[in-house]
Short mmCIF file of C-alpha atoms in Angstrom, two decimals:
data_model
loop_
_atom_site.label_atom_id
_atom_site.label_comp_id
_atom_site.label_asym_id
_atom_site.label_seq_id
_atom_site.Cartn_x
_atom_site.Cartn_y
_atom_site.Cartn_z
CA MET A 3 16.96 -13.98 0.13
CA ARG A 4 18.48 -10.94 0.96
CA ILE A 5 15.97 -8.43 1.18
CA ALA A 6 16.63 -4.48 1.61
CA ILE A 7 13.76 -3.09 3.51
CA THR A 8 13.25 0.84 3.67
CA GLY A 9 11.25 2.36 6.32
CA ALA A 10 12.26 -0.79 8.04
CA ALA A 11 11.49 0.89 11.91
CA GLY A 12 7.90 1.96 10.70
CA TRP A 13 4.95 0.36 11.66
CA VAL A 14 4.57 -2.00 8.50
CA GLY A 15 8.52 -2.18 8.21
CA ARG A 16 8.89 -3.67 11.50
CA ALA A 17 6.35 -6.44 11.00
CA VAL A 18 7.76 -7.38 7.20
CA VAL A 19 11.45 -7.48 9.15
CA GLU A 20 10.07 -9.86 11.73
CA ARG A 21 8.74 -12.06 9.01
CA ALA A 22 11.47 -11.71 6.81
CA LEU A 23 13.77 -12.95 9.56
CA ALA A 24 11.56 -15.53 10.53
CA GLY A 25 11.11 -17.04 7.37
CA GLY A 26 15.06 -17.11 7.15
CA HIS A 27 15.70 -14.37 4.93
CA GLU A 28 18.80 -12.08 5.31
CA VAL A 29 17.36 -8.44 6.15
CA VAL A 30 19.26 -5.17 5.21
CA GLY A 31 17.25 -2.25 6.99
CA ILE A 32 17.17 0.92 5.84
CA ASP A 33 15.49 3.99 7.78
CA ARG A 34 16.23 7.48 8.88
CA THR A 35 16.19 6.87 12.59
CA THR A 36 17.06 3.60 14.49
CA HIS A 37 14.67 1.35 16.35
CA PRO A 38 15.18 -1.64 19.15
CA GLU A 39 12.98 -4.15 17.02
CA VAL A 40 14.86 -3.98 14.10
CA PRO A 41 18.66 -5.08 14.72
CA ASP A 42 21.83 -3.79 12.54
CA LEU A 43 19.52 -1.14 11.04
CA VAL A 44 21.39 1.18 8.42
CA VAL A 45 20.66 4.93 9.00
CA ALA A 46 20.32 6.63 5.51
CA ASP A 47 17.88 9.26 3.81
CA MET A 48 16.19 8.11 0.74
CA ALA A 49 17.22 11.38 -0.60
CA ASP A 50 20.66 10.58 -0.86
CA TYR A 51 20.97 8.39 -3.96
CA ASP A 52 24.37 7.33 -3.50
CA ALA A 53 23.46 6.19 0.07
CA VAL A 54 20.56 4.10 -1.21
CA LEU A 55 22.35 2.45 -3.99
CA ALA A 56 25.38 1.51 -1.79
CA THR A 57 23.11 0.18 0.93
CA ILE A 58 21.01 -2.21 -1.03
CA GLY A 59 23.87 -3.58 -3.41
CA GLY A 60 24.30 -7.14 -3.34
CA CYS A 61 20.73 -7.67 -2.27
CA ASP A 62 17.90 -10.05 -4.19
CA ALA A 63 14.92 -7.91 -3.36
CA VAL A 64 13.55 -4.35 -2.58
CA VAL A 65 10.60 -3.85 -0.59
CA HIS A 66 10.36 -0.08 -0.47
CA LEU A 67 8.04 1.08 2.60
CA ALA A 68 9.64 4.61 3.41
CA ALA A 69 7.48 7.38 3.15
CA ILE A 70 5.47 10.24 4.90
CA SER A 71 2.16 8.26 5.51
CA GLY A 72 -0.35 11.06 4.34
CA PRO A 73 -0.79 14.79 4.23
CA GLY A 74 -1.39 17.07 6.77
CA ARG A 75 1.39 16.94 9.16
CA HIS A 76 3.98 18.69 7.06
CA PRO A 77 3.59 21.21 3.88
CA ASP A 78 1.91 19.79 0.80
CA HIS A 79 5.08 19.93 -1.13
CA VAL A 80 7.07 18.23 1.36
CA VAL A 81 4.89 15.22 1.55
CA HIS A 82 4.80 15.13 -2.23
CA ASP A 83 8.55 15.90 -2.98
CA THR A 84 9.84 13.58 -0.27
CA ASN A 85 7.73 10.55 -1.29
CA VAL A 86 8.24 11.06 -4.99
CA VAL A 87 12.04 11.43 -4.84
CA ALA A 88 12.03 8.26 -2.23
CA SER A 89 10.22 5.95 -4.64
CA TYR A 90 12.20 6.88 -7.58
CA HIS A 91 15.47 6.40 -5.52
CA ALA A 92 14.54 3.00 -4.35
CA LEU A 93 13.18 2.01 -7.94
CA ARG A 94 16.26 3.54 -9.73
CA ALA A 95 18.65 2.15 -7.55
CA ALA A 96 17.19 -1.38 -7.52
CA ALA A 97 17.57 -1.31 -11.12
CA GLU A 98 21.01 -0.13 -11.18
CA ALA A 99 22.10 -2.64 -8.60
CA GLY A 100 20.76 -5.07 -10.72
CA ILE A 101 17.70 -6.30 -8.46
CA ALA A 102 15.02 -8.11 -10.29
CA ARG A 103 11.97 -7.84 -7.85
CA VAL A 104 10.84 -4.71 -5.96
CA CYS A 105 7.70 -4.45 -3.66
CA LEU A 106 6.65 -1.20 -3.70
CA ALA A 107 4.17 0.02 -0.80
CA SER A 108 1.16 1.95 -2.48
CA SER A 109 -1.83 3.22 -1.59
CA ILE A 110 -5.53 2.64 -1.76
CA ASN A 111 -5.28 6.55 -2.06
CA ALA A 112 -3.31 5.98 -5.05
CA ILE A 113 -6.80 6.60 -7.27
CA GLY A 114 -7.83 9.53 -4.68
CA GLY A 115 -10.00 8.88 -1.85
CA ARG A 116 -9.58 9.51 1.75
CA PHE A 117 -7.97 12.97 1.50
CA SER A 118 -9.96 14.14 -1.48
CA ILE A 119 -12.76 16.67 -1.10
CA ARG A 120 -15.22 14.81 -2.64
CA PRO A 121 -14.05 11.52 -3.62
CA ARG A 122 -14.94 9.86 -6.95
CA TYR A 123 -15.52 6.10 -7.70
CA ASP A 124 -16.85 4.80 -10.93
CA SER A 125 -18.31 1.47 -9.73
CA PHE A 126 -18.16 -0.74 -6.49
CA PRO A 127 -16.18 -3.14 -5.79
CA VAL A 128 -13.25 -0.92 -6.60
CA ASP A 129 -10.44 -3.04 -8.80
CA GLU A 130 -6.92 -2.03 -10.21
CA ARG A 131 -8.86 -1.10 -13.45
CA HIS A 132 -10.26 2.13 -11.64
CA PRO A 133 -9.22 5.18 -13.01
CA ALA A 134 -7.23 7.57 -10.72
CA TYR A 135 -8.51 10.91 -9.59
CA PRO A 136 -5.91 11.85 -6.79
CA GLU A 137 -5.87 15.22 -5.72
CA ASP A 138 -4.07 15.72 -2.66
CA PRO A 139 -0.24 15.47 -2.36
CA TYR A 140 0.05 12.18 -0.85
CA SER A 141 -2.32 10.47 -2.95
CA LEU A 142 -0.58 11.97 -5.92
CA SER A 143 2.69 10.77 -4.82
CA LYS A 144 1.42 7.39 -4.79
CA TRP A 145 0.03 7.64 -8.04
CA ILE A 146 3.35 8.97 -9.65
CA ALA A 147 5.26 6.41 -7.83
CA GLU A 148 3.18 3.82 -9.81
CA GLN A 149 4.15 5.64 -12.93
CA GLN A 150 7.68 5.33 -11.74
CA ALA A 151 7.61 1.52 -11.84
CA ASP A 152 5.61 1.65 -15.19
CA ALA A 153 8.78 3.38 -16.38
CA ILE A 154 11.55 1.51 -14.66
CA THR A 155 10.24 -1.75 -15.68
CA ARG A 156 9.88 -0.74 -19.54
CA ARG A 157 13.55 0.32 -19.34
CA TYR A 158 15.02 -2.10 -16.99
CA GLY A 159 12.89 -4.99 -16.83
CA THR A 160 12.51 -5.14 -13.07
CA THR A 161 9.46 -7.15 -11.70
CA ILE A 162 7.45 -4.72 -9.63
CA ALA A 163 4.59 -5.51 -7.29
CA SER A 164 2.82 -2.03 -6.14
CA LEU A 165 0.60 -2.84 -3.00
CA ARG A 166 -2.52 -0.72 -2.99
CA LEU A 167 -2.59 -0.79 1.01
CA HIS A 168 -5.30 0.38 3.48
CA GLY A 169 -5.11 1.72 6.78
CA VAL A 170 -2.83 -0.98 8.58
CA VAL A 171 -3.96 -1.98 11.98
CA GLU A 172 -3.31 -4.65 14.50
CA ARG A 173 -6.88 -6.35 14.65
CA ARG A 174 -10.22 -4.97 12.96
CA GLU A 175 -11.56 -3.93 16.17
CA ASP A 176 -8.75 -1.75 15.99
CA ALA A 177 -10.14 0.37 12.49
CA ARG A 178 -13.21 1.33 14.59
CA ALA A 179 -11.38 4.39 15.98
CA TRP A 180 -11.45 5.83 12.73
CA LEU A 181 -15.02 6.47 13.35
CA ASP A 182 -14.49 9.08 16.08
CA ILE A 183 -12.33 10.97 13.56
CA PRO A 184 -14.23 14.39 12.22
CA GLY A 185 -15.65 14.43 8.85
CA ASP A 186 -16.49 11.79 6.66
CA VAL A 187 -13.25 9.96 6.76
CA VAL A 188 -14.28 6.43 7.19
CA PRO A 189 -17.05 6.58 4.08
CA LYS A 190 -14.11 8.09 1.99
CA HIS A 191 -11.97 5.39 2.07
CA LEU A 192 -14.96 3.11 1.90
CA TRP A 193 -14.77 1.28 5.27
CA GLY A 194 -11.55 -0.82 4.58
CA TYR A 195 -8.81 -1.90 6.75
CA VAL A 196 -6.05 -4.36 6.47
CA ARG A 197 -4.28 -6.23 9.42
CA ARG A 198 -0.42 -5.88 10.03
CA ASP A 199 0.10 -9.47 9.77
CA ALA A 200 -1.30 -9.85 6.63
CA THR A 201 0.38 -6.89 4.98
CA ALA A 202 3.82 -8.33 5.75
CA ARG A 203 2.73 -11.60 4.31
CA ALA A 204 1.92 -9.77 1.17
CA CYS A 205 4.85 -7.82 0.74
CA LEU A 206 7.21 -10.98 0.84
CA LEU A 207 4.86 -12.89 -1.18
CA SER A 208 4.86 -10.43 -4.02
CA LEU A 209 8.63 -10.93 -3.89
CA THR A 210 8.37 -14.46 -5.21
CA ALA A 211 4.79 -14.28 -7.17
CA ASP A 212 4.64 -15.59 -10.76
CA PHE A 213 4.20 -12.70 -12.64
CA GLU A 214 6.37 -10.11 -15.07
CA GLY A 215 6.60 -6.39 -15.10
CA HIS A 216 4.85 -4.14 -13.01
CA GLU A 217 1.30 -4.82 -11.73
CA VAL A 218 -0.72 -3.38 -9.02
CA PHE A 219 -2.40 -5.26 -6.22
CA TYR A 220 -5.22 -4.12 -3.36
CA VAL A 221 -4.14 -5.26 -0.31
CA VAL A 222 -7.18 -4.83 1.65
CA ALA A 223 -9.28 -6.89 3.84
CA PRO A 224 -12.04 -8.77 2.36
CA ASP A 225 -14.73 -7.37 4.66
CA THR A 226 -15.30 -3.95 6.25
CA MET A 227 -14.52 -2.34 9.16
CA VAL A 228 -18.25 -2.10 10.49
CA ASP A 229 -21.15 -4.35 11.08
CA GLU A 230 -23.91 -2.40 8.61
CA PRO A 231 -24.38 -4.30 5.12
CA SER A 232 -22.19 -3.30 2.63
CA ARG A 233 -25.05 -2.47 0.10
CA ASP A 234 -26.72 -0.33 2.82
CA LEU A 235 -23.71 1.85 3.31
CA ALA A 236 -23.36 2.02 -0.51
CA ALA A 237 -27.07 3.12 -1.06
CA ARG A 238 -26.51 5.90 1.47
CA TRP A 239 -23.08 7.20 0.75
CA TYR A 240 -22.93 6.73 -2.80
CA PRO A 241 -26.43 5.92 -4.33
CA ASP A 242 -25.28 7.00 -7.77
CA VAL A 243 -22.32 4.33 -8.05
CA PRO A 244 -23.12 1.35 -9.83
CA ILE A 245 -22.49 -2.25 -7.84
CA THR A 246 -20.84 -4.34 -10.95
CA HIS A 247 -20.15 -7.05 -8.31
CA ASP A 248 -20.74 -8.81 -5.15
CA LEU A 249 -21.53 -6.43 -2.10
CA ASP A 250 -23.38 -8.76 -0.05
CA GLY A 251 -23.27 -8.81 3.81
CA THR A 252 -19.95 -6.73 4.90
CA ALA A 253 -18.04 -7.57 1.97
CA GLY A 254 -15.54 -5.05 1.29
CA PHE A 255 -15.49 -2.35 -1.46
CA PHE A 256 -12.23 -3.08 -2.77
CA ASP A 257 -11.75 -6.33 -5.33
CA ILE A 258 -8.91 -8.09 -4.28
CA SER A 259 -9.43 -11.30 -6.39
CA LYS A 260 -6.26 -10.46 -8.31
CA THR A 261 -4.06 -10.17 -5.12
CA GLU A 262 -5.33 -13.57 -3.96
CA ALA A 263 -4.85 -15.11 -7.45
CA VAL A 264 -1.70 -13.77 -8.24
CA LEU A 265 0.18 -13.47 -5.10
CA GLY A 266 -1.59 -16.45 -3.47
CA TRP A 267 -2.58 -14.14 -0.55
CA LYS A 268 -5.18 -14.56 1.74
CA HIS A 269 -6.04 -12.11 4.63
CA ASP A 270 -7.45 -13.98 7.42
CA VAL A 271 -5.44 -17.26 6.50
CA GLU A 272 -1.88 -17.86 7.78
CA ALA A 273 0.41 -18.86 4.79
CA PRO A 274 4.00 -19.29 4.33
CA ALA A 275 5.75 -16.32 2.72
#
């Protein structure tokens, strides 16, 4: 398979490129900057639609990862506009080029969460049917990208997987550094994380999984980043949020059963992609 990967020089992008090449795929890496780990990377700006279209032409699939990864480092309008334009260009160009499969990097924050003043969760664990309450420019941009995917699928029939990624780390232990961030950052994003290798597997699995249309999937580890029982965490931080399914032990606050069933993905089990 010939796969175009936007944001190929980034933290997740490099892992996807490496795994795709190891799996025998041909990669067209796209980014605004070069990186020594990504051979033959095409330098292009996702804001340039014609450049995106020309670069992905002839590919069989697109993995869209290029984005500003959160608010705060750029003005709000820059975060919002950059991400919204980039996702639309990736999706629309794929449709125009006749590319049938797209993996879209979304975020757990598409429903609101870490960057909200006071995140709203209606029940635990959170699944793909949970309502969205984004309020910051980054979370809003990810929610809009999912709406774009709905529209592209309706009009062109493209099969799109929106992967709601959590904070991507090399190992579970690395996520503990977030505990030192001032404020209630970790409780806001529900003590979750996802390993980088597992994220790369999910991206590639989504390109061949047996589904049609646009589907959203949570790509999060099945456990939390801390050792305190999840029910105790919920009782302390979210006492009014009902628990509708299993949260025993250190079970994660995100329901990944759909991801496991449809994509054939397991966070902690190596599998071909």
